[in-house]
CSV table of C-alpha atoms (C1' of nucleotides) in Angstrom, one decimal:
chain,number,residue,atom,x,y,z
A,1,MET,CA,0.0,0.0,0.0
A,2,ALA,CA,2.8,2.4,0.9
A,3,ASP,CA,4.7,1.2,-2.1
A,4,GLN,CA,3.2,2.9,-5.1
A,5,LYS,CA,5.2,0.9,-7.7
A,6,LYS,CA,3.1,-1.0,-10.1
A,7,GLU,CA,4.3,-4.5,-10.3
A,8,ASN,CA,2.1,-5.5,-13.3
A,9,ASN,CA,-0.4,-3.5,-15.3
A,10,ASP,CA,-3.4,-4.3,-13.1
A,11,PHE,CA,-5.0,-1.3,-11.4
A,12,ILE,CA,-3.5,1.3,-13.6
A,13,HIS,CA,-6.1,3.9,-12.8
A,14,VAL,CA,-8.1,2.4,-10.0
A,15,HIS,CA,-7.6,4.5,-6.8
A,16,GLU,CA,-8.3,1.9,-4.2
A,17,ASP,CA,-8.0,4.2,-1.2
A,18,VAL,CA,-10.7,6.5,-2.5
A,19,ILE,CA,-12.9,3.6,-3.5
A,20,GLU,CA,-12.7,2.1,-0.1
A,21,ARG,CA,-13.5,5.3,1.7
A,22,VAL,CA,-16.4,6.0,-0.6
A,23,ASN,CA,-17.8,2.5,-0.2
A,24,GLY,CA,-17.8,3.1,3.6
A,25,SER,CA,-20.1,6.1,3.3
A,26,MET,CA,-22.6,4.3,1.1
A,27,PRO,CA,-25.9,3.3,2.7
A,28,ASP,CA,-27.2,-0.2,2.4
A,29,ASP,CA,-28.7,-1.2,-1.0
A,30,GLU,CA,-32.1,-1.7,0.6
A,31,ILE,CA,-32.1,1.9,1.8
A,32,LEU,CA,-30.9,3.2,-1.5
A,33,TYR,CA,-33.7,1.2,-3.2
A,34,GLU,CA,-36.3,2.8,-0.9
A,35,LEU,CA,-34.8,6.2,-1.6
A,36,GLY,CA,-35.0,5.6,-5.3
A,37,ASP,CA,-38.7,4.5,-4.9
A,38,LEU,CA,-39.5,7.7,-3.0
A,39,PHE,CA,-38.0,9.9,-5.7
A,40,LYS,CA,-39.8,7.9,-8.4
A,41,VAL,CA,-43.0,9.2,-6.8
A,42,PHE,CA,-41.9,12.8,-7.5
A,43,GLY,CA,-40.9,11.8,-11.0
A,44,ASP,CA,-44.3,12.0,-12.5
A,45,THR,CA,-46.1,15.2,-13.4
A,46,THR,CA,-49.5,14.1,-12.3
A,47,ARG,CA,-48.3,13.2,-8.8
A,48,ILE,CA,-46.3,16.4,-8.6
A,49,LYS,CA,-49.5,18.3,-9.4
A,50,ILE,CA,-51.5,16.4,-6.8
A,51,LEU,CA,-48.8,17.3,-4.2
A,52,TYR,CA,-48.8,20.9,-5.3
A,53,VAL,CA,-52.5,21.1,-4.9
A,54,LEU,CA,-52.5,19.5,-1.5
A,55,LEU,CA,-49.7,21.9,-0.5
A,56,GLU,CA,-52.3,24.6,-0.9
A,57,SER,CA,-55.4,22.8,0.4
A,58,GLU,CA,-56.7,19.4,1.4
A,59,MET,CA,-59.1,18.0,-1.2
A,60,CYS,CA,-61.3,15.2,-2.1
A,61,VAL,CA,-60.7,12.8,-5.0
A,62,TYR,CA,-63.4,14.2,-7.3
A,63,ASP,CA,-62.1,17.8,-6.9
A,64,LEU,CA,-58.6,16.7,-7.5
A,65,ALA,CA,-59.7,15.1,-10.8
A,66,GLN,CA,-61.5,18.4,-11.7
A,67,VAL,CA,-58.5,20.6,-10.9
A,68,LEU,CA,-56.1,18.4,-12.9
A,69,ASN,CA,-58.6,17.8,-15.6
A,70,MET,CA,-58.1,14.0,-15.3
A,71,THR,CA,-60.1,10.8,-14.8
A,72,GLN,CA,-61.1,9.9,-11.3
A,73,SER,CA,-59.6,6.5,-11.8
A,74,ALA,CA,-56.2,8.0,-12.8
A,75,ILE,CA,-56.2,10.2,-9.8
A,76,SER,CA,-57.2,7.3,-7.5
A,77,HIS,CA,-54.3,5.2,-8.8
A,78,GLN,CA,-51.8,7.9,-8.2
A,79,LEU,CA,-53.2,8.7,-4.7
A,80,GLN,CA,-52.7,5.0,-4.0
A,81,ILE,CA,-49.0,5.4,-4.8
A,82,LEU,CA,-48.7,8.5,-2.8
A,83,LYS,CA,-50.4,6.7,0.1
A,84,GLN,CA,-48.0,3.8,-0.1
A,85,ASN,CA,-45.1,6.1,0.2
A,86,LYS,CA,-46.7,7.9,3.1
A,87,LEU,CA,-46.7,11.2,1.4
A,88,VAL,CA,-50.5,11.7,1.8
A,89,LYS,CA,-53.0,10.8,4.5
A,90,PHE,CA,-56.8,10.8,4.2
A,91,ARG,CA,-59.9,11.0,6.3
A,92,ARG,CA,-63.5,10.1,5.4
A,93,GLU,CA,-66.1,12.8,5.6
A,94,GLY,CA,-69.5,11.4,4.8
A,95,LYS,CA,-69.3,9.9,1.3
A,96,THR,CA,-66.2,11.7,0.3
A,97,ILE,CA,-62.6,11.0,1.2
A,98,ILE,CA,-60.3,14.0,1.8
A,99,TYR,CA,-56.6,13.8,1.1
A,100,SER,CA,-53.9,15.9,2.6
A,101,LEU,CA,-50.1,15.9,3.0
A,102,THR,CA,-48.5,13.9,5.8
A,103,ASP,CA,-45.4,16.0,6.5
A,104,SER,CA,-43.2,18.9,5.5
A,105,HIS,CA,-40.6,17.0,3.6
A,106,VAL,CA,-42.8,17.2,0.5
A,107,SER,CA,-42.5,21.0,0.4
A,108,THR,CA,-38.7,21.0,1.1
A,109,ILE,CA,-38.1,18.4,-1.6
A,110,ILE,CA,-40.2,20.2,-4.2
A,111,ASP,CA,-38.7,23.6,-3.3
A,112,GLN,CA,-35.2,22.3,-3.7
A,113,GLY,CA,-36.1,20.8,-7.1
A,114,MET,CA,-37.6,24.1,-8.1
A,115,GLU,CA,-34.5,26.0,-7.1
A,116,HIS,CA,-32.3,23.6,-9.1
A,117,ILE,CA,-34.2,23.9,-12.3
A,118,SER,CA,-34.6,27.7,-12.1
A,119,GLU,CA,-30.9,28.5,-12.5
B,1,MET,CA,-71.5,32.9,-5.4
B,2,ALA,CA,-72.8,34.3,-2.2
B,3,ASP,CA,-76.0,32.2,-2.6
B,4,GLN,CA,-75.1,28.7,-1.7
B,5,LYS,CA,-78.4,27.2,-2.9
B,6,LYS,CA,-78.0,24.5,-5.5
B,7,GLU,CA,-80.4,25.1,-8.4
B,8,ASN,CA,-79.9,21.8,-10.1
B,9,ASN,CA,-77.7,18.8,-9.3
B,10,ASP,CA,-74.6,20.0,-11.2
B,11,PHE,CA,-71.6,20.8,-8.9
B,12,ILE,CA,-72.8,18.8,-6.0
B,13,HIS,CA,-69.4,18.3,-4.5
B,14,VAL,CA,-67.2,20.5,-6.6
B,15,HIS,CA,-65.9,23.4,-4.5
B,16,GLU,CA,-65.2,25.9,-7.2
B,17,ASP,CA,-63.6,28.6,-5.0
B,18,VAL,CA,-61.0,26.2,-3.7
B,19,ILE,CA,-60.3,24.9,-7.2
B,20,GLU,CA,-59.8,28.4,-8.6
B,21,ARG,CA,-57.5,29.4,-5.7
B,22,VAL,CA,-55.4,26.2,-6.1
B,23,ASN,CA,-55.2,26.6,-9.9
B,24,GLY,CA,-53.7,30.0,-9.4
B,25,SER,CA,-50.8,28.7,-7.3
B,26,MET,CA,-49.9,26.0,-9.8
B,27,PRO,CA,-46.8,26.6,-11.9
B,28,ASP,CA,-46.9,26.2,-15.7
B,29,ASP,CA,-47.1,22.7,-17.1
B,30,GLU,CA,-43.7,23.2,-18.8
B,31,ILE,CA,-42.0,23.9,-15.4
B,32,LEU,CA,-43.8,21.0,-13.7
B,33,TYR,CA,-42.7,18.7,-16.5
B,34,GLU,CA,-39.1,19.9,-16.0
B,35,LEU,CA,-39.5,19.3,-12.3
B,36,GLY,CA,-40.7,15.8,-12.9
B,37,ASP,CA,-37.8,15.1,-15.2
B,38,LEU,CA,-35.4,16.2,-12.5
B,39,PHE,CA,-36.9,13.9,-9.9
B,40,LYS,CA,-36.9,11.0,-12.4
B,41,VAL,CA,-33.1,11.4,-12.3
B,42,PHE,CA,-33.2,10.7,-8.5
B,43,GLY,CA,-35.6,7.8,-9.1
B,44,ASP,CA,-32.9,5.3,-10.1
B,45,THR,CA,-30.7,3.5,-7.7
B,46,THR,CA,-27.7,3.5,-10.0
B,47,ARG,CA,-27.8,7.3,-10.4
B,48,ILE,CA,-28.4,7.8,-6.6
B,49,LYS,CA,-25.3,5.7,-6.0
B,50,ILE,CA,-23.3,7.8,-8.4
B,51,LEU,CA,-24.5,11.0,-6.7
B,52,TYR,CA,-23.7,9.5,-3.3
B,53,VAL,CA,-20.2,8.7,-4.4
B,54,LEU,CA,-19.6,12.1,-5.9
B,55,LEU,CA,-20.9,13.7,-2.7
B,56,GLU,CA,-17.9,12.1,-1.0
B,57,SER,CA,-15.3,12.6,-3.8
B,58,GLU,CA,-14.9,13.5,-7.4
B,59,MET,CA,-14.1,10.5,-9.5
B,60,CYS,CA,-13.4,9.2,-13.0
B,61,VAL,CA,-15.7,6.9,-15.0
B,62,TYR,CA,-13.7,3.8,-14.6
B,63,ASP,CA,-13.5,4.1,-10.8
B,64,LEU,CA,-17.2,4.8,-10.6
B,65,ALA,CA,-17.8,1.6,-12.5
B,66,GLN,CA,-15.5,-0.2,-10.0
B,67,VAL,CA,-17.1,1.2,-6.9
B,68,LEU,CA,-20.6,0.4,-8.1
B,69,ASN,CA,-19.6,-2.9,-9.6
B,70,MET,CA,-21.1,-2.0,-13.0
B,71,THR,CA,-20.2,-1.8,-16.6
B,72,GLN,CA,-18.4,1.3,-17.8
B,73,SER,CA,-21.0,1.6,-20.5
B,74,ALA,CA,-23.9,1.6,-18.0
B,75,ILE,CA,-22.1,4.2,-15.9
B,76,SER,CA,-21.4,6.4,-18.9
B,77,HIS,CA,-25.1,6.3,-20.0
B,78,GLN,CA,-26.2,7.4,-16.5
B,79,LEU,CA,-23.6,10.1,-16.3
B,80,GLN,CA,-25.0,11.4,-19.6
B,81,ILE,CA,-28.4,11.8,-18.0
B,82,LEU,CA,-26.9,13.4,-14.9
B,83,LYS,CA,-25.0,15.8,-17.2
B,84,GLN,CA,-28.1,16.7,-19.1
B,85,ASN,CA,-29.8,17.6,-15.9
B,86,LYS,CA,-26.8,19.7,-14.8
B,87,LEU,CA,-26.4,17.6,-11.6
B,88,VAL,CA,-22.7,16.8,-12.5
B,89,LYS,CA,-19.9,18.6,-14.2
B,90,PHE,CA,-16.6,17.2,-15.5
B,91,ARG,CA,-13.1,18.1,-16.4
B,92,ARG,CA,-10.5,16.2,-18.5
B,93,GLU,CA,-7.2,15.3,-16.8
B,94,GLY,CA,-4.9,13.5,-19.3
B,95,LYS,CA,-6.8,10.6,-20.7
B,96,THR,CA,-9.4,10.3,-17.9
B,97,ILE,CA,-12.5,12.4,-17.3
B,98,ILE,CA,-13.3,13.4,-13.8
B,99,TYR,CA,-16.9,13.9,-12.7
B,100,SER,CA,-18.1,16.0,-9.7
B,101,LEU,CA,-21.3,17.5,-8.4
B,102,THR,CA,-22.5,20.9,-9.8
B,103,ASP,CA,-24.2,22.3,-6.7
B,104,SER,CA,-25.5,21.7,-3.2
B,105,HIS,CA,-29.1,21.0,-4.1
B,106,VAL,CA,-28.2,17.4,-4.7
B,107,SER,CA,-27.3,16.9,-1.0
B,108,THR,CA,-30.3,18.7,0.3
B,109,ILE,CA,-32.7,16.7,-1.9
B,110,ILE,CA,-31.1,13.4,-1.0
B,111,ASP,CA,-31.0,14.4,2.7
B,112,GLN,CA,-34.7,15.2,2.8
B,113,GLY,CA,-35.5,12.0,1.0
B,114,MET,CA,-33.5,10.1,3.6
B,115,GLU,CA,-35.3,11.9,6.4
B,116,HIS,CA,-38.6,11.0,5.0
B,117,ILE,CA,-38.0,7.3,4.6
B,118,SER,CA,-36.4,7.0,8.0
B,119,GLU,CA,-39.5,7.7,10.0
C,1,DT,C1',-82.9,-2.5,1.3
C,2,DA,C1',-82.5,-0.5,-3.3
C,3,DA,C1',-80.6,3.3,-5.7
C,4,DA,C1',-77.3,6.9,-6.0
C,5,DT,C1',-72.9,8.8,-5.1
C,6,DA,C1',-67.8,8.6,-4.2
C,7,DT,C1',-63.8,6.1,-4.4
C,8,DA,C1',-60.9,2.0,-5.3
C,9,DT,C1',-59.0,-1.7,-8.0
C,10,DG,C1',-57.7,-5.2,-11.7
C,11,DA,C1',-56.4,-6.2,-16.3
C,12,DA,C1',-54.6,-4.5,-20.5
C,13,DC,C1',-51.9,-1.6,-23.5
C,14,DA,C1',-48.8,1.9,-25.0
C,15,DA,C1',-44.9,4.3,-23.7
C,16,DT,C1',-40.7,5.0,-21.2
C,17,DC,C1',-36.3,3.4,-19.4
C,18,DA,C1',-31.9,0.9,-17.8
C,19,DT,C1',-28.7,-2.3,-19.2
C,20,DT,C1',-26.0,-4.9,-22.6
C,21,DC,C1',-23.3,-5.5,-26.6
C,22,DA,C1',-20.8,-3.7,-30.3
C,23,DT,C1',-18.5,0.0,-31.9
C,24,DA,C1',-17.0,4.9,-32.3
C,25,DT,C1',-14.4,8.9,-30.7
C,26,DG,C1',-10.5,11.1,-28.8
C,27,DA,C1',-6.3,11.9,-26.3
C,28,DA,C1',-1.5,10.3,-25.1
C,29,DG,C1',2.8,7.9,-25.8
C,30,DG,C1',6.0,5.4,-28.3
D,1,DC,C1',1.0,8.0,-37.3
D,2,DC,C1',-0.3,3.9,-35.0
D,3,DT,C1',-1.5,1.7,-30.9
D,4,DT,C1',-3.5,1.9,-26.4
D,5,DC,C1',-6.3,3.6,-22.9
D,6,DA,C1',-10.6,6.1,-21.3
D,7,DT,C1',-14.9,7.3,-22.4
D,8,DA,C1',-19.1,7.9,-25.3
D,9,DT,C1',-22.8,6.4,-28.1
D,10,DG,C1',-26.4,3.7,-30.9
D,11,DA,C1',-29.4,-0.1,-31.4
D,12,DA,C1',-31.8,-3.8,-29.2
D,13,DT,C1',-34.3,-5.9,-25.4
D,14,DG,C1',-36.6,-6.9,-21.2
D,15,DA,C1',-38.7,-4.6,-17.4
D,16,DT,C1',-41.4,-1.0,-15.4
D,17,DT,C1',-45.1,2.4,-15.5
D,18,DG,C1',-49.3,5.7,-16.3
D,19,DT,C1',-53.7,5.7,-18.2
D,20,DT,C1',-58.1,3.7,-19.7
D,21,DC,C1',-62.0,0.8,-19.3
D,22,DA,C1',-64.9,-2.0,-16.7
D,23,DT,C1',-66.3,-3.2,-12.4
D,24,DA,C1',-66.1,-3.6,-7.3
D,25,DT,C1',-66.6,-1.6,-2.7
D,26,DA,C1',-68.6,1.4,0.6
D,27,DT,C1',-71.5,5.0,2.5
D,28,DT,C1',-75.6,7.7,2.4
D,29,DT,C1',-80.4,8.6,1.4
D,30,DA,C1',-85.0,7.6,-0.2
DNA sequence: TAAATATATGAACAATCATTCATATGAAGG
DNA sequence: CCTTCATATGAATGATTGTTCATATATTTA
C-alpha cells in the first residue's frame, strides 16, 4: 500500500483508497432502493400536481380530478402510490374522502427541485 | 357565489372557489414537466449511488464503475443523464475524465428523502 | 334495502427506461 | 502515425409504469 510501484499492469487507474473510503459512506442497498422509490414518486407530473394542490389545500378525489382535468380513476391510482409512500394521508367525511399531505418534507423536496431547475 | 343554494344537481361536490385558488398557485405545465424530469433522475438506484459517491469525492468513470460494480457503459449512460440535468460537471485530466457535483441542491434533496424514509 | 354517489381496484396496452453489446471517438505515448 | 487507454454512443431488449375501461366496494339517502 505504501509502495506505489506498479508490479504489473493491473490497477493502472483504480484508486483503491478513494474507492474504499467512498464505499464506507454508502448506505445499504435496501435503503438506496427505498430512496429511489421515493423519488420515483416525485418523478411524475400528475403526482407532482397532486402534491402541489395538497400543499395549498386538502381536497377530495373528485375535486382533484377536476382541478387536474383528469379521470377519477387515474387520480385514485396515483393517490394509491402517494399513500403507499406515506406522502399523503386521508380521512373520510360522509361519502367523500379527503386527502392531505403527511409531512413537511414534501414541500422541502419540491422547493429544492424548483431551485435547481430555475438556475 | 354568495348564494349557496344548488339550483340543479350540477356541482354537488365541486368546490369551485378552492379549485380556482389552487389553480392560481400551480406553476406552468412546462415547469412541472421539468421538475418531474429532475426527480426522475433521482428515481434510479444507480444514479443515486453515483451521486452519493460524488458527494464524497470527485471520480473518473472507470473508478465509478469499479465502486458500483457495474459496466463502464452503463455508468457512462447514466452520467450522460446526470450531465443533461446539470447535476454533475466534468473536467478532463490527461486521458481520464473526472466527474463531480455541480451544486448543493443534490445533497439537500437526498437528505430530505433520507429523512422521509427513516420515520 | 334499493338506488345513488364517491372512491378503489384489476387487467390490458402503449410508452418509457436501464442495461448490454458492439463499436466509435478522442487523447497520449512510443 | 499507429496503438493503447478512457470514455461515449447507438441499437436492441426486457422490465417498469401511467392511463383507460370496466367493475367492485362502501357510504348515504329515499
